[in-house]
């Protein structure tokens, strides 16, 4: 892999001469995928006016598919070709290790694709690829006309800069800034996204699909042609602000309040955005931190054990959640909300566990938020297909018994050895803001018999979220003894 942009003098001339000789040779066949635009670009360099001979073009129209990634998935399903770097900034030097690996993998993948097409009886004939007529010009000035099949973004870029305070186009960046990649993402139905990420960080399309609430299969990187027509720039040269109307702009949280440096849409030119540019644009959507998203259950469980212990459970597992809360686990139930302020007619229904209810319309959103927030998700066997993100599926033979579910989760979440450190959250609503009350402060809110029996001060605790009042007593002690006994017995191998 040779990056001619980094070469100079005799080394550059030697590399370009060797490439020109190989392309024009009748003794060497060349595999390509969509050779036309590449030949157009090369034709602008000295020695490339004759095009390329004996080209086996596996691109669109020749049986492989519309894009290289799609072709590999169809004909070589065992291979994995990550196309994330396609929309990264290719004007920046040196290229990142991820970009180098992407460029090499793109080229090497043509060999198994060619073999697969031959095995399927889809032989692709050799041909000569000549430059398109009328190509020419210089890339030295930002006003140069489009060439080599490339779109000319200069007019749009200059209009953008003129209309955006704190935005400028430069040859050399004169100040430190955060390098940004602008990636063009297409969602089924025609929605266009421009996603800004720090250079070197990849966008996980599973995570992005979760953020926007769309299935992964409906979210993809824009093709080269669609990037040109719908975004107004070449892939890898897309500026970090939209050049077209109707593009949804989403930004990584690390990029806020920073000077950003990205492609200006024109080879050799950079665009600089002062920190005020993104914050002043009301349409910018700040993405959640992608570092919190876990692609696998193992990653989610490791995060659970090393940070605040947080789980989100299926809406039918309220009884299990209450047990986890009582041993200090942050256990959210999907769809669970507080009931409205009780009236004289429904006051009894809003006491104790009836202070909360399940709002079915919130279940899916709560599960998405849990995945994006790094929480361990626990679901029933019959719901796992509808849950995005890493999640644990309870065993079939335990789901009907809350105590057995609790016991199973103690093992999965590795909680048995932490009995001595257990605290308690509100078993009803998961709140952890406790307000101590004296006996006099609790008078009228608890039965008189309880006031007479509980003598310690503070004797009562009110949950700051659902306002339920708790106090020490036989019922609480028995419940905690059962839960701790279950964990300790199993931890010591007892039945």
Coordinates of C-alpha atoms in Angstrom, one line a residue, residues 31-300:
X31 CA -9.2 -6.3 -10.6
X32 CA -11.3 -3.3 -9.7
X33 CA -14.7 -2.3 -8.4
X34 CA -16.1 0.7 -10.3
X35 CA -13.0 1.6 -12.1
X36 CA -14.3 4.6 -14.0
X37 CA -14.1 7.3 -11.3
X38 CA -10.6 6.1 -10.3
X39 CA -9.3 6.2 -13.9
X40 CA -10.8 9.7 -14.3
X41 CA -8.9 11.0 -11.2
X42 CA -5.6 9.3 -12.3
X43 CA -6.0 10.8 -15.8
X44 CA -5.2 14.2 -14.3
X45 CA -1.7 13.1 -13.4
X46 CA 1.2 12.9 -15.9
X47 CA 1.5 9.6 -17.8
X48 CA -2.1 8.4 -17.2
X49 CA -3.8 9.8 -20.3
X50 CA -4.2 6.3 -21.8
X51 CA -6.4 4.9 -19.1
X52 CA -6.2 1.3 -17.9
X53 CA -6.1 -1.9 -20.0
X54 CA -7.3 -5.5 -19.2
X55 CA -9.5 -4.3 -16.4
X56 CA -11.8 -6.8 -14.8
X57 CA -14.4 -4.5 -13.2
X58 CA -16.5 -6.2 -10.6
X59 CA -18.5 -3.1 -9.9
X60 CA -22.2 -2.3 -10.4
X61 CA -23.6 -3.7 -13.6
X62 CA -21.3 -6.6 -13.7
X63 CA -23.1 -9.0 -11.4
X64 CA -21.5 -8.3 -8.0
X65 CA -23.9 -5.7 -6.6
X66 CA -24.3 -2.0 -6.1
X67 CA -21.5 -1.5 -3.6
X68 CA -18.4 -3.5 -2.5
X69 CA -19.7 -4.1 1.0
X70 CA -23.0 -5.4 -0.3
X71 CA -21.2 -7.6 -2.9
X72 CA -19.0 -9.1 -0.2
X73 CA -22.0 -9.8 2.0
X74 CA -23.8 -11.5 -0.9
X75 CA -21.0 -13.5 -2.5
X76 CA -18.5 -14.0 0.3
X77 CA -20.7 -14.2 3.5
X78 CA -17.9 -15.5 5.6
X79 CA -15.8 -12.3 5.1
X80 CA -16.4 -9.2 7.1
X81 CA -15.6 -5.9 5.3
X82 CA -15.9 -2.9 7.6
X83 CA -16.8 0.2 5.5
X84 CA -16.9 2.7 8.3
X85 CA -13.7 4.4 7.2
X86 CA -15.2 5.1 3.8
X87 CA -16.6 8.5 5.0
X88 CA -13.6 9.4 7.2
X89 CA -11.4 12.4 6.3
X90 CA -8.9 11.2 3.6
X91 CA -7.3 14.7 3.1
X92 CA -5.6 14.5 6.5
X93 CA -2.1 13.1 6.7
X94 CA -0.8 10.9 8.0
X95 CA -3.6 8.4 7.4
X96 CA -4.8 6.7 10.6
X97 CA -4.0 2.9 11.1
X98 CA -7.8 2.3 10.6
X99 CA -7.8 4.1 7.2
X100 CA -4.7 2.1 6.1
X101 CA -6.3 -1.2 7.1
X102 CA -9.5 -0.2 5.3
X103 CA -7.7 0.7 2.1
X104 CA -5.8 -2.6 2.1
X105 CA -8.8 -4.7 2.9
X106 CA -10.9 -3.0 0.1
X107 CA -8.2 -4.1 -2.4
X108 CA -7.6 -7.6 -1.1
X109 CA -11.3 -8.4 -0.9
X110 CA -11.5 -8.3 -4.7
X111 CA -9.7 -11.6 -5.0
X112 CA -12.3 -13.8 -3.1
X113 CA -15.1 -11.8 -4.7
X114 CA -13.7 -12.6 -8.2
X115 CA -13.3 -16.3 -7.3
X116 CA -16.9 -16.4 -5.9
X117 CA -18.3 -14.9 -9.1
X118 CA -16.4 -17.3 -11.3
X119 CA -17.7 -20.2 -9.2
X120 CA -21.2 -19.0 -9.6
X121 CA -20.8 -18.8 -13.4
X122 CA -20.6 -15.0 -13.5
X123 CA -17.4 -14.4 -15.4
X124 CA -16.6 -10.8 -15.9
X125 CA -14.8 -10.0 -19.2
X126 CA -11.7 -7.8 -19.4
X127 CA -12.0 -4.4 -20.9
X128 CA -10.1 -1.1 -21.4
X129 CA -11.3 1.8 -19.2
X130 CA -10.6 5.2 -20.6
X131 CA -11.0 8.6 -18.9
X132 CA -14.4 10.3 -19.4
X133 CA -14.3 13.0 -22.0
X134 CA -13.9 16.6 -20.9
X135 CA -12.0 15.8 -17.6
X136 CA -9.3 18.2 -16.6
X137 CA -8.4 21.2 -14.5
X138 CA -6.3 21.9 -11.4
X139 CA -7.0 21.1 -7.8
X140 CA -4.7 23.9 -6.6
X141 CA -7.4 26.5 -6.0
X142 CA -10.6 26.1 -4.0
X143 CA -12.6 27.4 -7.0
X144 CA -11.5 24.6 -9.3
X145 CA -14.2 22.9 -11.3
X146 CA -15.2 19.3 -10.5
X147 CA -13.2 16.7 -12.2
X148 CA -12.6 13.0 -12.4
X149 CA -16.3 12.3 -11.9
X150 CA -16.1 14.2 -8.6
X151 CA -18.7 16.7 -7.5
X152 CA -17.5 20.4 -7.2
X153 CA -18.4 21.5 -3.7
X154 CA -16.6 24.8 -3.8
X155 CA -19.6 27.1 -4.4
X156 CA -21.6 25.4 -1.6
X157 CA -18.7 25.5 0.8
X158 CA -18.1 29.2 0.2
X159 CA -21.8 30.0 0.6
X160 CA -21.7 28.0 3.9
X161 CA -18.7 29.9 5.2
X162 CA -20.2 33.2 4.2
X163 CA -23.4 32.4 6.1
X164 CA -21.7 30.9 9.2
X165 CA -19.9 33.2 11.7
X166 CA -16.9 31.4 13.2
X167 CA -16.3 29.2 10.1
X168 CA -13.4 29.6 7.7
X169 CA -11.6 27.6 5.0
X170 CA -7.8 27.4 5.1
X171 CA -4.9 25.6 3.4
X172 CA -2.9 25.1 6.6
X173 CA -4.6 24.9 10.0
X174 CA -3.1 27.7 12.1
X175 CA -4.5 26.6 15.5
X176 CA -5.0 23.4 17.5
X177 CA -8.4 21.8 17.1
X178 CA -10.3 18.5 17.3
X179 CA -10.1 16.6 14.1
X180 CA -13.5 15.5 13.0
X181 CA -14.9 13.0 10.5
X182 CA -18.2 13.8 8.9
X183 CA -20.0 10.6 8.0
X184 CA -23.1 10.4 5.7
X185 CA -25.6 7.9 7.0
X186 CA -28.8 7.0 5.1
X187 CA -32.0 5.7 6.8
X188 CA -34.7 3.8 5.0
X189 CA -37.4 6.2 3.8
X190 CA -34.9 8.8 2.6
X191 CA -33.8 10.4 5.9
X192 CA -30.2 11.7 5.7
X193 CA -27.9 12.0 8.6
X194 CA -24.6 13.8 8.9
X195 CA -22.8 12.3 11.9
X196 CA -19.8 14.1 13.4
X197 CA -17.3 11.9 15.3
X198 CA -13.7 12.5 16.5
X199 CA -11.1 11.4 14.0
X200 CA -10.1 7.8 14.7
X201 CA -13.3 6.7 16.4
X202 CA -15.6 4.5 14.5
X203 CA -19.4 4.7 14.4
X204 CA -21.1 1.5 15.4
X205 CA -24.2 1.4 13.2
X206 CA -26.0 -0.8 15.8
X207 CA -25.5 1.9 18.4
X208 CA -26.6 4.7 16.0
X209 CA -29.7 2.8 14.9
X210 CA -30.6 2.5 18.6
X211 CA -30.1 6.2 19.1
X212 CA -32.4 7.1 16.3
X213 CA -34.9 4.3 17.1
X214 CA -34.6 2.5 13.7
X215 CA -33.8 -1.1 12.9
X216 CA -30.1 -1.7 12.0
X217 CA -31.1 -3.1 8.6
X218 CA -32.6 0.3 7.8
X219 CA -29.4 2.3 8.5
X220 CA -26.3 2.3 6.2
X221 CA -23.4 4.4 5.0
X222 CA -24.3 6.5 1.9
X223 CA -22.9 5.2 -1.4
X224 CA -20.4 7.3 -3.3
X225 CA -23.1 8.4 -5.8
X226 CA -25.7 9.2 -3.1
X227 CA -23.1 11.1 -1.1
X228 CA -22.4 13.3 -4.1
X229 CA -26.0 13.9 -5.0
X230 CA -27.7 14.2 -1.6
X231 CA -24.8 15.7 0.5
X232 CA -23.0 17.7 -2.2
X233 CA -19.5 16.3 -1.6
X234 CA -17.2 13.4 -2.2
X235 CA -17.0 10.6 0.4
X236 CA -14.0 11.4 2.6
X237 CA -14.3 15.1 1.8
X238 CA -17.6 15.9 3.4
X239 CA -17.5 19.1 5.5
X240 CA -18.7 18.9 9.1
X241 CA -21.8 21.1 8.3
X242 CA -24.5 20.2 5.8
X243 CA -24.2 21.6 2.3
X244 CA -27.8 20.5 1.5
X245 CA -31.1 21.2 3.1
X246 CA -33.0 18.5 5.0
X247 CA -29.9 16.8 6.4
X248 CA -30.1 15.9 10.1
X249 CA -26.9 16.9 12.0
X250 CA -25.7 14.7 15.0
X251 CA -22.5 15.4 16.9
X252 CA -20.5 13.3 19.4
X253 CA -20.5 14.9 22.8
X254 CA -16.7 15.2 22.8
X255 CA -16.9 17.8 20.0
X256 CA -18.9 20.4 21.9
X257 CA -17.1 23.5 23.1
X258 CA -14.1 22.7 20.9
X259 CA -12.6 24.2 17.8
X260 CA -13.2 21.6 15.0
X261 CA -11.1 20.9 12.0
X262 CA -12.5 18.9 9.0
X263 CA -12.5 18.6 5.3
X264 CA -13.7 21.6 3.3
X265 CA -15.1 19.5 0.6
X266 CA -12.1 20.2 -1.7
X267 CA -8.8 18.4 -2.0
X268 CA -6.1 20.1 0.0
X269 CA -8.4 22.5 1.9
X270 CA -9.6 22.4 5.5
X271 CA -12.6 23.9 7.2
X272 CA -12.2 25.3 10.8
X273 CA -15.3 25.7 13.0
X274 CA -14.9 27.8 16.2
X275 CA -16.6 26.4 19.3
X276 CA -19.6 28.7 19.0
X277 CA -20.6 27.2 15.6
X278 CA -22.1 24.0 16.8
X279 CA -23.6 25.4 20.0
X280 CA -25.3 28.2 18.0
X281 CA -27.0 25.9 15.7
X282 CA -30.3 24.8 17.2
X283 CA -30.7 21.9 14.9
X284 CA -27.5 20.1 16.1
X285 CA -28.4 17.0 18.1
X286 CA -25.9 15.9 20.7
X287 CA -25.4 12.1 20.7
X288 CA -25.2 10.1 23.9
X289 CA -21.8 8.9 24.8
X290 CA -21.1 5.8 22.6
X291 CA -18.6 4.5 25.2
X292 CA -21.6 3.5 27.4
X293 CA -23.0 1.2 24.8
X294 CA -22.1 -2.5 25.1
X295 CA -22.2 -4.6 22.0
X296 CA -22.0 -7.9 24.0
X297 CA -23.5 -9.1 27.3
X298 CA -20.0 -9.9 28.6
X299 CA -19.0 -6.2 28.1
X300 CA -22.3 -5.1 29.9

